[in-house]
Coordinates of C-alpha atoms and ligand atoms in Angstrom, one line a residue:
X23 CA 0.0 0.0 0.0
X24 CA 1.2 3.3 -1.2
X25 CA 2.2 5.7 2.1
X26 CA 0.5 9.0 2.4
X27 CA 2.1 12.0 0.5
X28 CA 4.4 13.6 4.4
X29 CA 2.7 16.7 5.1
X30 CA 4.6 17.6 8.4
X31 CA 8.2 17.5 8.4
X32 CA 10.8 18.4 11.8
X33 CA 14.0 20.5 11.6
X34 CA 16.2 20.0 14.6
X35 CA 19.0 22.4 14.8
X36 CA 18.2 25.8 13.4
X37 CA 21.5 27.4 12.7
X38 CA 22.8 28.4 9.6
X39 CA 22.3 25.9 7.6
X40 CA 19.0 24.1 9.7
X41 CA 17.0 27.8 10.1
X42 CA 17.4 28.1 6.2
X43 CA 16.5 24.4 5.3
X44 CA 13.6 24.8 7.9
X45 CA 12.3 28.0 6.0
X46 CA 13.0 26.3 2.5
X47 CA 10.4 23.5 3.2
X48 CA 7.9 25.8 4.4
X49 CA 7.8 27.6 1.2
X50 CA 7.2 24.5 -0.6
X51 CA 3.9 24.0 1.3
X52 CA 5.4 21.5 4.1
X53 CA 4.2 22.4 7.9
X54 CA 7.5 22.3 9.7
X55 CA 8.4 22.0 13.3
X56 CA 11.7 23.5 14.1
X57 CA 13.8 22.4 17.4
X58 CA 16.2 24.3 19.2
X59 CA 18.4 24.2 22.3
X60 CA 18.9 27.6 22.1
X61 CA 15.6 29.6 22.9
X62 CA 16.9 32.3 21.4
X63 CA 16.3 30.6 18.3
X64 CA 12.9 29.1 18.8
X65 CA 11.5 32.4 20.0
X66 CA 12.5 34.0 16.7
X67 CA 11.1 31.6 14.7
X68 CA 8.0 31.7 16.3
X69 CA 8.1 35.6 16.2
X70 CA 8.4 35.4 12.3
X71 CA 12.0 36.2 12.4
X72 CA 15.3 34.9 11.2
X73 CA 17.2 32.8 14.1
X74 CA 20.2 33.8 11.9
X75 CA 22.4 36.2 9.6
X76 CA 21.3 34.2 5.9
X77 CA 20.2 36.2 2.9
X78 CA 16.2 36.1 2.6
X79 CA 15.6 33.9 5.4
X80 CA 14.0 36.6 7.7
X81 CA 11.8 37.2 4.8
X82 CA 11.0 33.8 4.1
X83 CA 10.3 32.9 7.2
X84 CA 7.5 35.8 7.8
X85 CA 6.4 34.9 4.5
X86 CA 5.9 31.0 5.6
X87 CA 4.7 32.1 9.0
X88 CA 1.5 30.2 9.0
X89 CA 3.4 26.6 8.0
X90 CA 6.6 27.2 10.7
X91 CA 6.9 26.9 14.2
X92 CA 9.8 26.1 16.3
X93 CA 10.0 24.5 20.0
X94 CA 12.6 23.4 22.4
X95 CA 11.5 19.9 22.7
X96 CA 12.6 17.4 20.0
X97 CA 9.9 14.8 21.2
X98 CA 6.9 17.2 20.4
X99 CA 8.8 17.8 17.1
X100 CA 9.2 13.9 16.2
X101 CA 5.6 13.3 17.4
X102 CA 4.3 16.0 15.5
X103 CA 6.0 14.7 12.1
X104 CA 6.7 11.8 9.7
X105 CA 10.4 13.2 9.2
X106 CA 13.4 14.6 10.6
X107 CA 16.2 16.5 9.4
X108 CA 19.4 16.4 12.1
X109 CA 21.3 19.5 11.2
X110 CA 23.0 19.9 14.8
X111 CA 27.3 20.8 14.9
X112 CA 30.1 18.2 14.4
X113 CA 32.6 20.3 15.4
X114 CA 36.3 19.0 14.7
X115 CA 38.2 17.6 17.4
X116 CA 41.8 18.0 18.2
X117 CA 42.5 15.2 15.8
X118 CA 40.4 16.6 13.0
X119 CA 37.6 14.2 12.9
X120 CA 33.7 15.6 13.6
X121 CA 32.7 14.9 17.1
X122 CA 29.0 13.5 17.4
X123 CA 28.2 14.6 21.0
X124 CA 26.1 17.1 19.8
X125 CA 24.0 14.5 17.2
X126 CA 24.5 12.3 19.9
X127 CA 22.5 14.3 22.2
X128 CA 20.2 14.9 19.8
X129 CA 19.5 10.9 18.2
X130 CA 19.0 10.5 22.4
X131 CA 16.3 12.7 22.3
X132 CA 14.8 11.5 19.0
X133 CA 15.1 8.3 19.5
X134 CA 13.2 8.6 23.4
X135 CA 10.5 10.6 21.6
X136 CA 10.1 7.5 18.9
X137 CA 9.7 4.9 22.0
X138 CA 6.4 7.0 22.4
X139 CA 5.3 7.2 18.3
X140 CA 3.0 4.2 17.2
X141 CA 3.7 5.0 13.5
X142 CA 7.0 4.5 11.0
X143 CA 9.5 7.7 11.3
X144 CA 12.3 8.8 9.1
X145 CA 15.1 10.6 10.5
X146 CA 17.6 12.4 8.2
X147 CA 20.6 13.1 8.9
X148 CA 22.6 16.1 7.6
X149 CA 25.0 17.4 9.3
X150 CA 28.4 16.7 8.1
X151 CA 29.9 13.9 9.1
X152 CA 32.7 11.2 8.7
X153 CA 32.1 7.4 6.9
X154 CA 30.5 4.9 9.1
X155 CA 29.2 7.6 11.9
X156 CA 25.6 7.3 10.7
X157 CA 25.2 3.4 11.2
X158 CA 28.3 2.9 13.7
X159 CA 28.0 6.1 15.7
X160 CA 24.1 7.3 15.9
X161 CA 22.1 4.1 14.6
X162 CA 22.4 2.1 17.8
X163 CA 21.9 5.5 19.8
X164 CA 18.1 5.7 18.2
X165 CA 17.6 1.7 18.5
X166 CA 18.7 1.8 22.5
X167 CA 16.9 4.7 23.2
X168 CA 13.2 3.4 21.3
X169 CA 13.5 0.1 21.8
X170 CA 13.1 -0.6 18.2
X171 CA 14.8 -1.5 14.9
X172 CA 16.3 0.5 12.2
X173 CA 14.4 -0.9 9.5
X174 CA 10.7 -2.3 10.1
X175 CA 10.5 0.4 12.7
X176 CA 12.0 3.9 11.3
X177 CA 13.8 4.7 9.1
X178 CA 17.5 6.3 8.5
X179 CA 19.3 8.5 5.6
X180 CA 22.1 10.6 5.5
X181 CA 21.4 13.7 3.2
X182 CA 24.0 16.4 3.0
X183 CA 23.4 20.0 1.5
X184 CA 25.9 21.6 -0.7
X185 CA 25.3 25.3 0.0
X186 CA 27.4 27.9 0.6
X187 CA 26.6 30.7 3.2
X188 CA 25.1 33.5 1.9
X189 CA 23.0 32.1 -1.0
X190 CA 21.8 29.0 1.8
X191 CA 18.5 29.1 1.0
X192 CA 19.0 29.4 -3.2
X193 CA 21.3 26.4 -2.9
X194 CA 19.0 24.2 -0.9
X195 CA 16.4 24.7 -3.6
X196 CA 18.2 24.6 -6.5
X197 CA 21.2 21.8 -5.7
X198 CA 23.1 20.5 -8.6
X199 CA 22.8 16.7 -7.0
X200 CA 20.5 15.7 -4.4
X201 CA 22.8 12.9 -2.1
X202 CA 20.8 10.4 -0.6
X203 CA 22.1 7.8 1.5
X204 CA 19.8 5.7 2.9
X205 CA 19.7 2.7 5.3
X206 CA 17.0 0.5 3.1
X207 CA 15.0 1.4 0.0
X208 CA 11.8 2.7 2.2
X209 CA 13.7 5.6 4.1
X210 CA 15.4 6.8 0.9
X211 CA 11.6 6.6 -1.1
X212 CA 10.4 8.6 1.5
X213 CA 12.9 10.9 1.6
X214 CA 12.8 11.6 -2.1
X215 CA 9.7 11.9 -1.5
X216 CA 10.7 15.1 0.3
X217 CA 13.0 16.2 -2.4
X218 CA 10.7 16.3 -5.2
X219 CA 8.3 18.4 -3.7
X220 CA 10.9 21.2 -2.5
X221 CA 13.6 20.9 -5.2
X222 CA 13.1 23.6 -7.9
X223 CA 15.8 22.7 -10.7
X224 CA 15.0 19.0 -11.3
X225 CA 18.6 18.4 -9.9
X226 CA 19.2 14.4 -10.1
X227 CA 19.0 12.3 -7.1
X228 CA 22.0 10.0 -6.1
X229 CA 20.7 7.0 -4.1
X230 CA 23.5 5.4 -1.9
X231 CA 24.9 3.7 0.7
X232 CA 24.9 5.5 4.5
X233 CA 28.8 4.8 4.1
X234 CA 29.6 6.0 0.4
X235 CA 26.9 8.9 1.0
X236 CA 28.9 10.2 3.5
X237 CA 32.4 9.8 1.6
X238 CA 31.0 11.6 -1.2
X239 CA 29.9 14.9 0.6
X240 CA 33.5 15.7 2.3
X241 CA 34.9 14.3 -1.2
X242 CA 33.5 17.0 -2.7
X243 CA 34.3 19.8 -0.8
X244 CA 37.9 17.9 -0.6
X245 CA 37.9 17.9 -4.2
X246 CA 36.7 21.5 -4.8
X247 CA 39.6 22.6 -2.7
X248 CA 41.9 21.0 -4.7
X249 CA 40.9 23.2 -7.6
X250 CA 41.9 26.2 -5.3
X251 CA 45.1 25.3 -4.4
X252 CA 46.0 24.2 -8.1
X253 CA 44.9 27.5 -9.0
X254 CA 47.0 29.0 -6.7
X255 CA 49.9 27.1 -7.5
X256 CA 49.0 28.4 -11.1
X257 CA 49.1 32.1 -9.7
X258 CA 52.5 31.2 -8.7
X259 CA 53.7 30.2 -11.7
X260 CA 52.3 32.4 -13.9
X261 CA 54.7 35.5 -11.6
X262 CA 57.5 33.7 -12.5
X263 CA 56.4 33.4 -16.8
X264 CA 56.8 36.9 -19.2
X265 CA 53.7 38.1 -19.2
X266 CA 52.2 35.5 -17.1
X267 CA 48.6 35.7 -16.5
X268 CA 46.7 32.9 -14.2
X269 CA 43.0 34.4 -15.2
X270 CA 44.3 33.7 -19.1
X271 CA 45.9 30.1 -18.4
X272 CA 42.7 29.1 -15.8
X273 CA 40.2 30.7 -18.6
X274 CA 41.8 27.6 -21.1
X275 CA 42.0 25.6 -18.6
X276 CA 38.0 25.8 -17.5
X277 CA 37.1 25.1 -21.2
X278 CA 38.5 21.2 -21.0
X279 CA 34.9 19.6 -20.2
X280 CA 37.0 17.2 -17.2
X281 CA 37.9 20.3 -15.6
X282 CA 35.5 23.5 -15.8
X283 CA 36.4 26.6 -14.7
X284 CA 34.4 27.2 -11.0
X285 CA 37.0 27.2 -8.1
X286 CA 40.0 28.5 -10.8
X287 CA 40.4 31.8 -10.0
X288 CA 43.7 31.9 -8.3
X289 CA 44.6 34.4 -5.5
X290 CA 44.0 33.4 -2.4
X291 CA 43.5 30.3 0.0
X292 CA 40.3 28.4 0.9
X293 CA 38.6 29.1 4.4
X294 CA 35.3 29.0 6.1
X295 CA 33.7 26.7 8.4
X296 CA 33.4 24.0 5.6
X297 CA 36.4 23.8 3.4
X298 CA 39.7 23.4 5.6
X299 CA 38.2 21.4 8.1
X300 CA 36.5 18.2 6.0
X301 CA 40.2 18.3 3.8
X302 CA 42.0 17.5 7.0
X303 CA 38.7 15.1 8.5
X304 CA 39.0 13.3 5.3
X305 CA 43.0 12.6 6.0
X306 CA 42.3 12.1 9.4
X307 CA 39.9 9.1 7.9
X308 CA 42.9 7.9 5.6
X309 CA 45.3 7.8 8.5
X310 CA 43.5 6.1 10.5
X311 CA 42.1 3.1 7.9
X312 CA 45.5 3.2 6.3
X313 CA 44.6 4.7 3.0
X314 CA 47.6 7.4 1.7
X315 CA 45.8 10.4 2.1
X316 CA 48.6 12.4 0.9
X317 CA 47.4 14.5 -1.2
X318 CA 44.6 15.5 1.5
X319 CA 47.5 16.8 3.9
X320 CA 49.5 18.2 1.5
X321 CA 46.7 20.5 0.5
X322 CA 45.6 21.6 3.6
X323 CA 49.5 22.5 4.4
X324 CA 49.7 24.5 1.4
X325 CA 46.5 26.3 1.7
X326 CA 47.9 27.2 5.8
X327 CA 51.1 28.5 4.6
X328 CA 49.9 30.8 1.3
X329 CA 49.6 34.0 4.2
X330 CA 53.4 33.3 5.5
X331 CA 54.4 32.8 2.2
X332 CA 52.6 35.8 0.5
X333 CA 54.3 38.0 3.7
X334 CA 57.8 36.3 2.3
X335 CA 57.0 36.9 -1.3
X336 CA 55.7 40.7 -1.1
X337 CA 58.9 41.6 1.2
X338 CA 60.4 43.8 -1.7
X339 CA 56.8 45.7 -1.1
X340 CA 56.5 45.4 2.1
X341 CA 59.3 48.2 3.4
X342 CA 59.8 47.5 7.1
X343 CA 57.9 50.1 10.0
X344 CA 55.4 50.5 7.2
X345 CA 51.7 50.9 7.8
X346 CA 49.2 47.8 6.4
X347 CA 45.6 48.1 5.5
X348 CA 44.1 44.4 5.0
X349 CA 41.1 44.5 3.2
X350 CA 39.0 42.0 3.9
X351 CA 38.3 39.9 6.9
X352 CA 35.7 37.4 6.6
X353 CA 36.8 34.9 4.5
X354 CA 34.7 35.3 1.6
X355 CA 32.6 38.6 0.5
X356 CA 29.2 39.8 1.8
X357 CA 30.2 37.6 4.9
X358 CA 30.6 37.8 8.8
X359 CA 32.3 34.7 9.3
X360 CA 35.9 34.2 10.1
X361 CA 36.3 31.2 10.4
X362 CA 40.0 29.9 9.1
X363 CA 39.7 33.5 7.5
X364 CA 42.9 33.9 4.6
X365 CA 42.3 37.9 5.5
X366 CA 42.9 36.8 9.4
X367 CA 46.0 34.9 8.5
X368 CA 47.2 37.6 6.4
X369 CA 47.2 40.2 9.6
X370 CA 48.2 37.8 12.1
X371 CA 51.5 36.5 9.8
X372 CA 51.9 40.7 9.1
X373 CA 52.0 41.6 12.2
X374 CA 54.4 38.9 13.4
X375 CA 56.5 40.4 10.7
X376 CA 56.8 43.5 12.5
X377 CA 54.2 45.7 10.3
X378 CA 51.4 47.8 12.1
X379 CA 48.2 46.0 10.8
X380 CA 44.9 47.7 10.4
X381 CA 42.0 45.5 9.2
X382 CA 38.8 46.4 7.5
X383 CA 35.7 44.5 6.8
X384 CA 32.2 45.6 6.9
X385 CA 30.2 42.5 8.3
X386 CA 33.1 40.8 9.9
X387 CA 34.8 43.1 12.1
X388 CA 33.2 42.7 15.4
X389 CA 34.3 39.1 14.8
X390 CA 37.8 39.9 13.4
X391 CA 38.5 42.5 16.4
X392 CA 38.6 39.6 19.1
X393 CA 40.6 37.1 16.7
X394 CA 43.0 39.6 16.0
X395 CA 43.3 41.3 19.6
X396 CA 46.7 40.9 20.0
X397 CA 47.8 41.2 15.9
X398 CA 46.0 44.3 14.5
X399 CA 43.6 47.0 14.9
X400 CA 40.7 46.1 13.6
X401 CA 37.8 49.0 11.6
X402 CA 34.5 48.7 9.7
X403 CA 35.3 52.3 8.1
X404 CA 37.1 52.3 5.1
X405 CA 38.1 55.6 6.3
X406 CA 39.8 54.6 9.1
X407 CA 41.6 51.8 7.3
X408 CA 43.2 53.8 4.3
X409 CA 44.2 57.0 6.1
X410 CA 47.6 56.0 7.7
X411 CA 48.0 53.4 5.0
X412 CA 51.1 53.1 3.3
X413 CA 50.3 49.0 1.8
X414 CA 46.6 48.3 1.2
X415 CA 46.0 44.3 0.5
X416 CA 42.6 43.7 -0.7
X417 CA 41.9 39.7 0.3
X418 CA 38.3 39.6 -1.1
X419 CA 36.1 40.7 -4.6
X420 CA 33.6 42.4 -2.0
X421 CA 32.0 45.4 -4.0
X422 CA 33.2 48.1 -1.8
X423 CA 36.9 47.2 -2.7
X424 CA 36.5 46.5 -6.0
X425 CA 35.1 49.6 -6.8
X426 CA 37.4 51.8 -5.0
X427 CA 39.3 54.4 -7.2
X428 CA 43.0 55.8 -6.9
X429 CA 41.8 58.6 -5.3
X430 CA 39.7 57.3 -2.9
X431 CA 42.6 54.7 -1.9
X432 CA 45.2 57.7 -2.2
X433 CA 43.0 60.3 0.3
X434 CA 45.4 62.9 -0.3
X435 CA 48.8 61.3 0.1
X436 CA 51.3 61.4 -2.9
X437 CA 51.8 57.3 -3.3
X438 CA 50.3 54.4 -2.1
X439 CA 51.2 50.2 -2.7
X440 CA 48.3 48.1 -3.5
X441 CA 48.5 44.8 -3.7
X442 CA 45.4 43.1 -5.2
X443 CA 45.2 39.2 -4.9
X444 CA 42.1 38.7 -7.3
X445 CA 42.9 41.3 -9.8
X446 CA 39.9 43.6 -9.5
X447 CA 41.5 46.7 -9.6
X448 CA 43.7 45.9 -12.8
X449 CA 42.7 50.3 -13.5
X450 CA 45.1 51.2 -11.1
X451 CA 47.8 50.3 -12.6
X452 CA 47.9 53.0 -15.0
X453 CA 47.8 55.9 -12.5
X454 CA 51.5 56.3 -11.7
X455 CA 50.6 57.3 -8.3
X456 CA 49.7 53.7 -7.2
X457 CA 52.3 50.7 -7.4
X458 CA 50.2 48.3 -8.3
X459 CA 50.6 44.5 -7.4
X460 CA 48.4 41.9 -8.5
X461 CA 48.8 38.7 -7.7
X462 CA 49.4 35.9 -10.5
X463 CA 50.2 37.9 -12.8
X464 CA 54.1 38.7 -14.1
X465 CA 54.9 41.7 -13.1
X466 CA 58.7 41.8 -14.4
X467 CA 58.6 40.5 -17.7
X468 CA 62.5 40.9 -18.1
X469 CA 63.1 39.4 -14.7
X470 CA 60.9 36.5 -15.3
X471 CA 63.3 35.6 -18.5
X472 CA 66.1 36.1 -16.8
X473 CA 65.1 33.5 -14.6
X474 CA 64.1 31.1 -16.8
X475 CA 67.2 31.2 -19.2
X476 CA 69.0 28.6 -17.5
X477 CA 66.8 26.3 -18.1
X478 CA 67.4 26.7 -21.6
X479 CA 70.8 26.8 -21.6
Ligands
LIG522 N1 27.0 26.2 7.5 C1 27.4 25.6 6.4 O1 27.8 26.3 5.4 C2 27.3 24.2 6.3 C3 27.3 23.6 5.0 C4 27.2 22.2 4.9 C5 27.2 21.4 6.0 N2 27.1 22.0 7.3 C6 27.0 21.1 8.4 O2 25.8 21.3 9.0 C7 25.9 21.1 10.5 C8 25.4 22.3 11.1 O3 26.1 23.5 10.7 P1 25.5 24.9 10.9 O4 26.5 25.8 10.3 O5 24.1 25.0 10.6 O6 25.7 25.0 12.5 P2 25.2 26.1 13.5 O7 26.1 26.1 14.7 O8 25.0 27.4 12.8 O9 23.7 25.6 13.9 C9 23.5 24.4 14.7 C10 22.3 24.7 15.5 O10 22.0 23.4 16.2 C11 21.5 23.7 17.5 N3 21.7 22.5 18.3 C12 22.8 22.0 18.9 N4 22.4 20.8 19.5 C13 21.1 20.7 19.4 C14 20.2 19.7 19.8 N5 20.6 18.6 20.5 N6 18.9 19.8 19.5 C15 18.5 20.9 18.8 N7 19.3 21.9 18.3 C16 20.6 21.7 18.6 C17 22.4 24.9 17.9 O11 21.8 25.6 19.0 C18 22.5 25.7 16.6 O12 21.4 26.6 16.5 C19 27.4 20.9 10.7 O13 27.7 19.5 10.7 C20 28.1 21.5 9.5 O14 29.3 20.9 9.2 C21 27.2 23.3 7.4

């Protein structure tokens, strides 16, 4: 017998990626109940308002008002629903793998509430974890805690999201996968189930193992950081050519069909709360079943030592006792979040160079100010940032940087160094006032032959 269409749907965690993902299914017609431990949270929900910074979600949520509400108790959540999303933290432990206490906690309370349920549950995971935590890890936490069986009794999937912070709720809709691992065929069909109704794209559905489910998402963002750091390397190389140009040789690069260009652009390393963290999980993982993970370490090395390297590099425009503006804090544009922040790494290896470091950013600097207490000074006015400048290093394409001209960067003074690591000011270099220093592109033709003769001779 066919199972009736799910009409109510739980979402327990509602953080930044869980207050999105609660909002998206609403607007797809699904009633959702949204759990919390932090009441915070809840009582915004319930108020109509965003328990988070995430573009469109305070909107959405007011909007979807009438199909959302949020509590603090997972069992009224998993008694008031046919399904539930898990999208609590995993936060890296001192080895580098995710730590469960907090899904723990939270399969405890699920799987107490489905002791009490008469009728067949599916719980989702989503949060990201590392191969085998699922069934290993939280599976026997709901069957101990019910008293039933994974299976005939509820049901169990692992389903990642590939978003990125920022356009949350846009990715959630509009995926370019849907990853579905599943613990039997009648968890997954449900949860498809779920997918059809809210995805907007017609993105294709990979069915799975729990186990090869969960490889795949931190392969991904493994992979995808790859790209980066091979870009970077690029940028490297491309100083050291005549006329060397990373954005020309990346541009070719991007057209080979087994490549594509997304994640090219080199400049800078790869941060955030996502990126860094499942690279090193991943090797964590190899070390620890034996598999040469390598290339995972090696990556996550590089990408750590672009700022100390970048300080080494720039030396010959980097005069000591000068005066450095760091552009950029968050560690992508339109962002407050610092986490493993490039633009943070950049102040902190500056100022234990000996430069005075000021830091700008305008969503991230209350954040920035208390990681970089003891390295810089940190501003949201541009102002503030530029007028005792003698280097300005823009770290990010935010608008407000990209759009600056000579003379709003000069503020008077006669000369100024600007040192641009994505190339979005390429206009400055034709104003003599500015020495102009993009990154990844040759800027001593001569010099760069002269280095490569021997090779030739
Ligand atoms: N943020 C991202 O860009 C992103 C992207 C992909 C995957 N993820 C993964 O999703 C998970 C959550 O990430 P996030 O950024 O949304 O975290 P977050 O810290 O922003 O939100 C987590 C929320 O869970 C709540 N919580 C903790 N324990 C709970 C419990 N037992 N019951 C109910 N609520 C509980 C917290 O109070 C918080 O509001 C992590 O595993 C993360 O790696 C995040």
């Amino acid at each position: 017998m066919l199972s009736p269409m799910i009409q109510h749907v739980s979402v327990i965690g509602l953080g930044k990626l869980g207050g999105s993902m609660a909002a998206g299914l609403a607007s797809c017609g699904l009633n959702v109940i949204g759990v919390d431990v932090n009441r915070h949270a809840v009582e915004a929900v319930n108020a109509g308002r965003a328990p988070v910074h995430e573009t469109g979600l305070g909107e959405m949520i007011a909007a979807n008002q009438a199909r959302i509400r949020a509590t603090l108790s997972t069992e009224e959540a998993v008694l008031g629903s046919d399904l539930s999303f898990v999208i609590v933290p995993t936060p890296s432990d001192e080895r580098g793998a995710f730590t469960l206490q907090y899904a723990s906690f939270a399969f405890k309370a699920i799987g107490q509430a489905l002791k009490k349920k008469p009728g067949y549950h599916v719980v989702v995971l989503t949060s990201t974890v590392l191969p085998g935590a699922t069934r290993q890890g939280l599976l026997p936490i709901l069957e101990k805690e019910s008293g039933k069986k994974c299976g005939p009794d509820f049901g169990l999937c692992y389903n990642p999201e590939f978003i990125a912070l920022g356009s949350v709720i846009r990715d959630f809709l509009n995926p370019d996968f849907y990853l579905l691992g599943q613990f039997d065929q009648r968890s997954g069909d449900r949860l498809e189930e779920i997918h059809h109704r809210v995805c907007q794209n017609n993105a294709p559905v990979q069915r799975m193992s729990l186990e090869n489910a969960e490889l795949a998402k931190i392969a991904v963002n493994s992979y995808v950081t790859m790209k980066i750091s091979f870009a970077n390397m690029l940028a490297d190389f491309c100083e050291h050519l005549p006329g060397g140009d990373v954005d020309v040789v990346s541009d070719a690069l991007g057209l080979d069909k087994r490549i594509g260009r997304k994640y090219l652009t080199g400049g800078f390393g790869f941060g955030g709360p996502c990126f860094p963290r499942d690279n090193v999980a991943l090797n964590f993982m190899g070390q620890q079943l034996g598999v040469d993970s390598r290339l995972l370490k090696t990556n996550d090395d590089y990408n750590r030592s672009l700022s100390k390297r970048y300080v080494e590099k720039l030396q010959p425009h980097l005069p000591k006792g000068v005066n450095v503006a760091v552009l950029g804090l968050a560690y992508k544009p339109l962002s407050h979040v610092i986490d493993e922040s490039p633009g943070i790494y950049l102040c902190r290896a500056l100022s234990e160079a000996g430069y005075r470091v000021i830091g700008h950013d305008n969503l991230a600097a209350a954040n920035a100010e208390v990681a970089l207490k003891m390295s810089a000074l940190v501003t949201d006015s541009l102002d503030e940032a530029l007028k005792d400048a003698d280097v300005v290093l823009v770290t990010t394409t935010d608008k407000s940087y990209t759009s600056l001209t000579a003379d709003q960067l000069l503020r008077g003074r006669p000369a100024l160094t600007v040192i641009d690591f994505w190339r979005c000011l390429k206009g400055l270099a034709a104003d003599p006032r500015i020495r102009y220093v993009p990154i990844g592109l040759c800027r001593d033709d001569s010099g760069a032959a002269a280095g490569l003769q021997p090779l030739w001779a």
